[in-house]
Coordinates of C-alpha atoms in Angstrom, one line a residue:
M229 CA 0.0 0.0 0.0
S230 CA 1.4 3.4 -0.9
P231 CA 2.1 6.1 1.7
K232 CA -0.8 8.2 0.2
S233 CA -3.2 5.3 0.6
D234 CA -2.0 4.9 4.2
E235 CA -2.7 8.6 4.9
T236 CA -6.2 8.3 3.3
L237 CA -7.0 5.3 5.5
L238 CA -5.8 7.0 8.7
E239 CA -8.0 10.1 7.8
K240 CA -11.1 7.9 7.5
I241 CA -10.3 6.2 10.8
D242 CA -9.9 9.5 12.5
E243 CA -13.1 10.7 11.0
I244 CA -15.0 7.8 12.4
D245 CA -13.4 7.9 15.8
K246 CA -13.9 11.7 16.3
Y247 CA -16.6 12.1 18.9
P248 CA -19.7 13.8 17.4
T249 CA -20.7 17.3 18.5
K250 CA -23.6 18.3 20.6
A251 CA -25.6 20.2 18.0
A252 CA -23.5 21.3 15.0
A253 CA -25.1 23.3 12.2
W254 CA -27.3 21.0 10.1
N255 CA -29.5 21.4 7.1
Y256 CA -32.6 19.4 7.9
R257 CA -34.0 17.2 5.2
I258 CA -37.7 16.6 5.5
S259 CA -38.8 13.0 5.6
Y260 CA -42.1 13.1 3.7
K261 CA -42.9 9.6 4.7
G262 CA -42.5 10.5 8.4
V263 CA -44.6 13.7 8.0
L264 CA -47.4 11.8 6.3
A265 CA -47.3 8.9 8.8
M266 CA -47.2 11.1 11.9
G267 CA -49.8 13.5 10.4
Y268 CA -52.2 10.6 9.8
F269 CA -51.7 9.0 13.2
H270 CA -52.2 12.2 15.1
L271 CA -55.3 13.3 13.2
A272 CA -56.8 9.8 13.6
A273 CA -55.9 9.9 17.4
I274 CA -57.6 13.3 17.8
Y275 CA -60.7 11.8 16.2
G276 CA -60.3 8.7 18.4
L277 CA -60.3 11.0 21.4
Y278 CA -63.5 12.6 20.3
L279 CA -65.1 9.1 19.8
S280 CA -63.8 8.0 23.2
I281 CA -65.8 10.9 24.8
T282 CA -68.9 10.7 22.6
S283 CA -69.6 7.1 21.5
A284 CA -66.9 4.5 22.4
K285 CA -67.9 1.8 24.8
S286 CA -65.9 1.8 28.1
A287 CA -64.6 -1.7 27.3
T288 CA -63.0 -0.4 24.1
I289 CA -61.2 2.4 26.0
L290 CA -59.9 0.0 28.6
F291 CA -58.8 -2.5 26.0
S292 CA -56.8 0.1 24.2
L293 CA -54.5 0.8 27.2
G294 CA -51.4 -1.1 26.0
V295 CA -48.6 -2.7 28.0
T296 CA -45.0 -2.7 26.8
A297 CA -41.8 -4.3 28.2
G298 CA -38.7 -6.2 27.0
A299 CA -37.2 -4.2 24.2
H300 CA -35.6 -1.8 26.7
R301 CA -34.5 -3.5 29.8
L302 CA -34.3 -7.1 28.6
W303 CA -32.9 -6.9 25.1
S304 CA -31.2 -3.4 24.9
H305 CA -29.5 -3.5 28.3
R306 CA -29.6 -7.3 29.1
S307 CA -30.3 -6.3 32.7
Y308 CA -32.1 -9.7 33.3
K309 CA -32.8 -12.9 31.5
A310 CA -36.2 -14.3 30.4
T311 CA -37.6 -17.7 29.6
L312 CA -38.9 -18.5 26.2
P313 CA -42.6 -17.9 27.1
L314 CA -41.9 -14.5 28.6
Q315 CA -39.7 -13.5 25.6
I316 CA -42.6 -14.4 23.2
I317 CA -45.0 -12.3 25.4
L318 CA -42.7 -9.4 25.5
M319 CA -42.0 -9.5 21.8
L320 CA -45.8 -9.4 21.1
F321 CA -46.2 -6.5 23.6
Q322 CA -43.5 -4.6 21.8
S323 CA -45.2 -5.4 18.4
M324 CA -48.3 -3.6 19.7
C325 CA -46.4 -0.3 19.8
L326 CA -45.1 -0.2 16.2
Q327 CA -41.7 1.2 17.2
Y328 CA -39.5 -0.8 14.7
T329 CA -38.8 -4.4 15.3
V330 CA -37.0 -5.2 18.6
I331 CA -33.7 -5.7 16.8
N332 CA -33.9 -2.2 15.2
W333 CA -35.1 -0.8 18.5
V334 CA -32.1 -2.3 20.3
R335 CA -29.7 -0.9 17.7
Q336 CA -31.2 2.6 17.9
H337 CA -31.3 2.6 21.7
R338 CA -27.7 1.4 22.1
L339 CA -26.6 4.2 19.7
H340 CA -28.6 6.6 21.9
H341 CA -26.8 5.5 25.0
K342 CA -23.3 5.5 23.4
Y343 CA -23.6 9.0 21.9
S344 CA -26.4 10.5 24.1
D345 CA -27.4 14.0 23.2
T346 CA -24.9 14.4 20.4
D347 CA -25.4 14.5 16.6
A348 CA -25.0 10.7 16.6
D349 CA -28.1 10.4 18.9
P350 CA -31.2 9.8 16.7
H351 CA -33.3 12.1 19.0
N352 CA -30.5 14.5 20.1
A353 CA -32.0 16.5 23.0
S354 CA -29.3 19.2 22.5
R355 CA -31.5 20.4 19.6
G356 CA -34.4 21.2 21.8
F357 CA -37.6 19.7 23.1
F358 CA -39.5 19.5 19.9
F359 CA -36.8 17.8 17.9
S360 CA -36.1 15.2 20.6
H361 CA -39.8 14.6 21.2
L362 CA -41.2 14.4 17.6
G363 CA -39.2 16.4 15.2
W364 CA -36.6 13.7 14.7
T365 CA -39.3 11.5 13.1
L366 CA -40.1 14.2 10.5
V367 CA -36.6 14.6 9.1
E368 CA -34.0 12.4 7.5
E369 CA -31.3 11.0 9.9
H370 CA -28.2 13.1 10.7
D371 CA -25.1 11.8 8.8
E372 CA -23.5 11.0 12.2
V373 CA -26.4 8.6 13.0
T374 CA -26.2 7.0 9.6
K375 CA -22.4 6.6 9.9
R376 CA -22.2 5.3 13.5
I377 CA -25.2 3.1 13.8
T378 CA -23.4 0.5 11.6
Q379 CA -20.8 0.2 14.4
I380 CA -23.4 -0.8 17.0
D381 CA -23.1 -4.5 18.0
V382 CA -26.5 -6.2 18.1
S383 CA -25.3 -9.7 17.5
D384 CA -27.0 -10.9 20.7
A385 CA -30.3 -9.7 19.4
T386 CA -29.9 -11.0 15.9
S387 CA -29.0 -14.5 17.2
N388 CA -32.2 -14.6 19.3
P389 CA -34.8 -16.8 17.5
V390 CA -37.8 -14.9 18.9
L391 CA -36.4 -11.6 17.6
R392 CA -35.4 -13.1 14.3
F393 CA -38.9 -14.4 13.8
Q394 CA -40.4 -10.9 14.5
K395 CA -37.9 -9.3 12.1
E396 CA -38.5 -11.8 9.3
Y397 CA -42.3 -11.6 9.7
A398 CA -42.4 -7.9 10.8
Y399 CA -45.4 -6.8 8.6
P400 CA -47.8 -9.6 9.6
V401 CA -46.7 -9.8 13.2
I402 CA -46.7 -6.0 14.0
G403 CA -49.7 -5.4 11.7
M404 CA -51.7 -8.0 13.5
M405 CA -50.7 -6.9 17.0
C406 CA -50.8 -3.2 16.6
F407 CA -53.7 -2.7 14.1
V408 CA -55.8 -5.8 13.4
L409 CA -56.4 -7.4 16.8
P410 CA -57.0 -4.1 18.8
T411 CA -59.6 -3.2 16.1
V412 CA -61.3 -6.6 15.6
I413 CA -61.5 -7.7 19.2
P414 CA -63.8 -4.9 20.3
V415 CA -66.0 -5.4 17.2
I416 CA -66.4 -9.1 17.7
F417 CA -66.7 -9.4 21.5
W418 CA -68.7 -6.3 22.5
G419 CA -70.2 -5.0 19.3
E420 CA -68.1 -1.9 18.8
T421 CA -68.2 -0.3 15.4
I422 CA -65.1 -0.7 13.2
N423 CA -64.8 3.1 12.9
V424 CA -64.8 3.7 16.6
A425 CA -62.5 0.7 17.4
W426 CA -60.0 1.7 14.7
H427 CA -59.7 5.4 15.8
V428 CA -59.6 4.6 19.5
N429 CA -56.8 2.2 18.7
M430 CA -55.0 5.1 16.9
L431 CA -55.4 7.1 20.1
R432 CA -53.8 4.3 22.0
Y433 CA -50.9 4.2 19.6
A434 CA -50.4 7.9 19.6
L435 CA -50.4 8.0 23.5
T436 CA -47.9 5.1 23.5
L437 CA -45.6 7.0 21.1
H438 CA -45.8 10.3 23.1
G439 CA -45.1 8.4 26.3
T440 CA -41.9 7.0 24.8
F441 CA -41.0 10.3 23.3
L442 CA -41.3 12.1 26.7
I443 CA -38.3 10.0 27.8
N444 CA -36.3 11.3 24.8
S445 CA -37.3 14.9 25.4
A446 CA -38.6 15.9 28.8
A447 CA -36.4 13.4 30.7
H448 CA -33.3 14.7 29.0
I449 CA -34.1 18.4 29.6
Y450 CA -36.2 19.0 32.8
G451 CA -35.6 17.7 36.2
N452 CA -32.9 16.9 38.8
R453 CA -29.6 15.0 38.3
P454 CA -29.0 13.3 41.7
Y455 CA -26.5 10.8 40.3
D456 CA -24.5 12.5 37.6
T457 CA -24.5 16.2 36.6
N458 CA -22.2 15.5 33.7
I459 CA -25.0 14.0 31.5
S460 CA -28.3 15.4 30.3
P461 CA -30.8 12.8 31.4
T462 CA -32.8 13.8 34.5
Q463 CA -35.1 12.5 37.2
N464 CA -38.6 13.5 36.1
T465 CA -41.6 12.4 38.1
L466 CA -44.2 13.4 35.5
V467 CA -42.5 11.3 32.9
S468 CA -42.5 8.3 35.3
L469 CA -46.2 8.8 35.9
A470 CA -46.8 8.9 32.1
I471 CA -44.6 6.0 31.1
C472 CA -44.7 3.5 34.1
G473 CA -41.3 4.3 35.7
E474 CA -38.9 5.3 32.9
G475 CA -38.6 8.9 34.2
F476 CA -35.9 8.0 36.6
H477 CA -33.6 8.7 33.7
N478 CA -30.6 10.2 35.4
Y479 CA -30.3 6.9 37.3
H480 CA -30.9 4.8 34.2
H481 CA -28.1 6.5 32.2
T482 CA -25.8 6.3 35.2
F483 CA -26.5 2.6 35.8
P484 CA -28.0 1.3 32.6
W485 CA -27.5 -2.4 33.5
D486 CA -29.9 -2.2 36.6
Y487 CA -33.1 -4.0 35.6
R488 CA -35.1 -1.7 38.0
A489 CA -34.1 1.5 36.1
A490 CA -34.5 3.4 39.4
E491 CA -33.0 3.3 42.9
L492 CA -34.7 0.6 45.0
G493 CA -37.0 0.0 42.0
N494 CA -39.3 2.9 43.0
T495 CA -42.1 0.4 42.5
L496 CA -44.8 3.0 43.4
L497 CA -44.3 4.6 40.0
N498 CA -42.3 1.9 38.3
L499 CA -44.9 -0.6 36.9
S500 CA -42.3 -2.2 34.6
T501 CA -40.2 -3.2 37.6
M502 CA -43.2 -4.6 39.3
F503 CA -44.0 -6.6 36.1
I504 CA -40.4 -8.0 36.0
N505 CA -40.6 -8.8 39.7
L506 CA -43.8 -10.7 39.2
C507 CA -42.3 -12.7 36.4
A508 CA -39.3 -13.4 38.6
W509 CA -41.6 -14.8 41.2
F510 CA -43.1 -17.1 38.6
G511 CA -39.6 -18.1 37.5
W512 CA -40.0 -16.6 34.1
A513 CA -37.4 -13.8 34.7
Y514 CA -34.0 -14.5 36.4
D515 CA -30.5 -13.2 36.8
L516 CA -31.8 -9.7 37.6
K517 CA -28.9 -7.3 37.7
T518 CA -28.9 -4.5 40.3
V519 CA -26.5 -1.8 41.7
T520 CA -25.5 -1.9 45.4
D521 CA -26.6 0.8 47.7
D522 CA -23.0 1.7 48.5
M523 CA -22.2 2.2 44.8
I524 CA -25.3 4.4 44.3
K525 CA -24.4 6.6 47.3
A526 CA -20.8 6.9 46.3
R527 CA -21.7 7.9 42.8
A528 CA -24.3 10.4 44.0
R529 CA -21.7 12.0 46.3
K530 CA -19.1 12.2 43.6
T531 CA -21.1 13.4 40.6
G532 CA -24.6 14.2 41.8
D533 CA -26.3 17.6 42.2
G534 CA -27.0 17.1 45.9
T535 CA -30.7 16.2 45.5
H536 CA -30.1 12.5 46.4
M537 CA -31.7 12.5 49.8
T538 CA -29.8 9.6 51.3
T539 CA -26.5 11.1 50.4
Y540 CA -27.6 14.6 51.4
M541 CA -28.5 13.4 54.9
E542 CA -25.3 11.4 55.4
V543 CA -23.1 14.3 54.2
N544 CA -24.8 16.8 56.4
K545 CA -24.9 14.8 59.6

């Protein structure tokens, strides 16, 4: 190889290794597919809200409150292990949400953690609330995302037969779980109209999306940082209320391998932890990873903002 070729190769390596900026100047390219999809889902959800108030049966509204678990704590962070029956259930729950396949979700989420709040983060909170909440779905990916996502290792996910099945049959599996069954079941079992069932389901889907998006936006901008002030994620009680415990985000980004995603589980607001604990009681979830109290306190003392009450009381004895 010639010296010139060596120099070119080194320049390419340096370009890849260079850490992405927080929010460099960027010419947004509108994703018309994203605009059309989000436009329809939100208009349908607004109509679904109207129907929920005026004509939907109460059973239809209750049925449309979805449950999600697995893609985040189990497969993205491998914070616990699950038996085959639980994995199938969690894969089907995730399919109800239409947020990529699990394999794609894991790849995007690991990229988010590795380059959080930089241009390589798909929903970079450094670009403001709207972009990190919804705007990132309306534009083409930043070049840093496109470049670095190929470096993310998801071999554990792609080798999982349950997740491979979902990816191979993504359209029928996700279509059935997210759109067909939530529409057909109310029609068959309690005589709901197709129009009402469909639009109330669109409301469910939109609420699920916005619940997840609040973690990307509000929980990266507003709140306290009791464990690490050097990162953007925060502790946000309102987000925890909206999304079943994922608002303890400063804790989660500090200790991403903890299956509880919150100190001591915070089970009052953390329904996902309660669900995993219940599955562990049945023997379906096991090898649950946690962080010791001493490690939590030491980290809060070292890098926290002083709002961690246990540390605050000990330091000020």
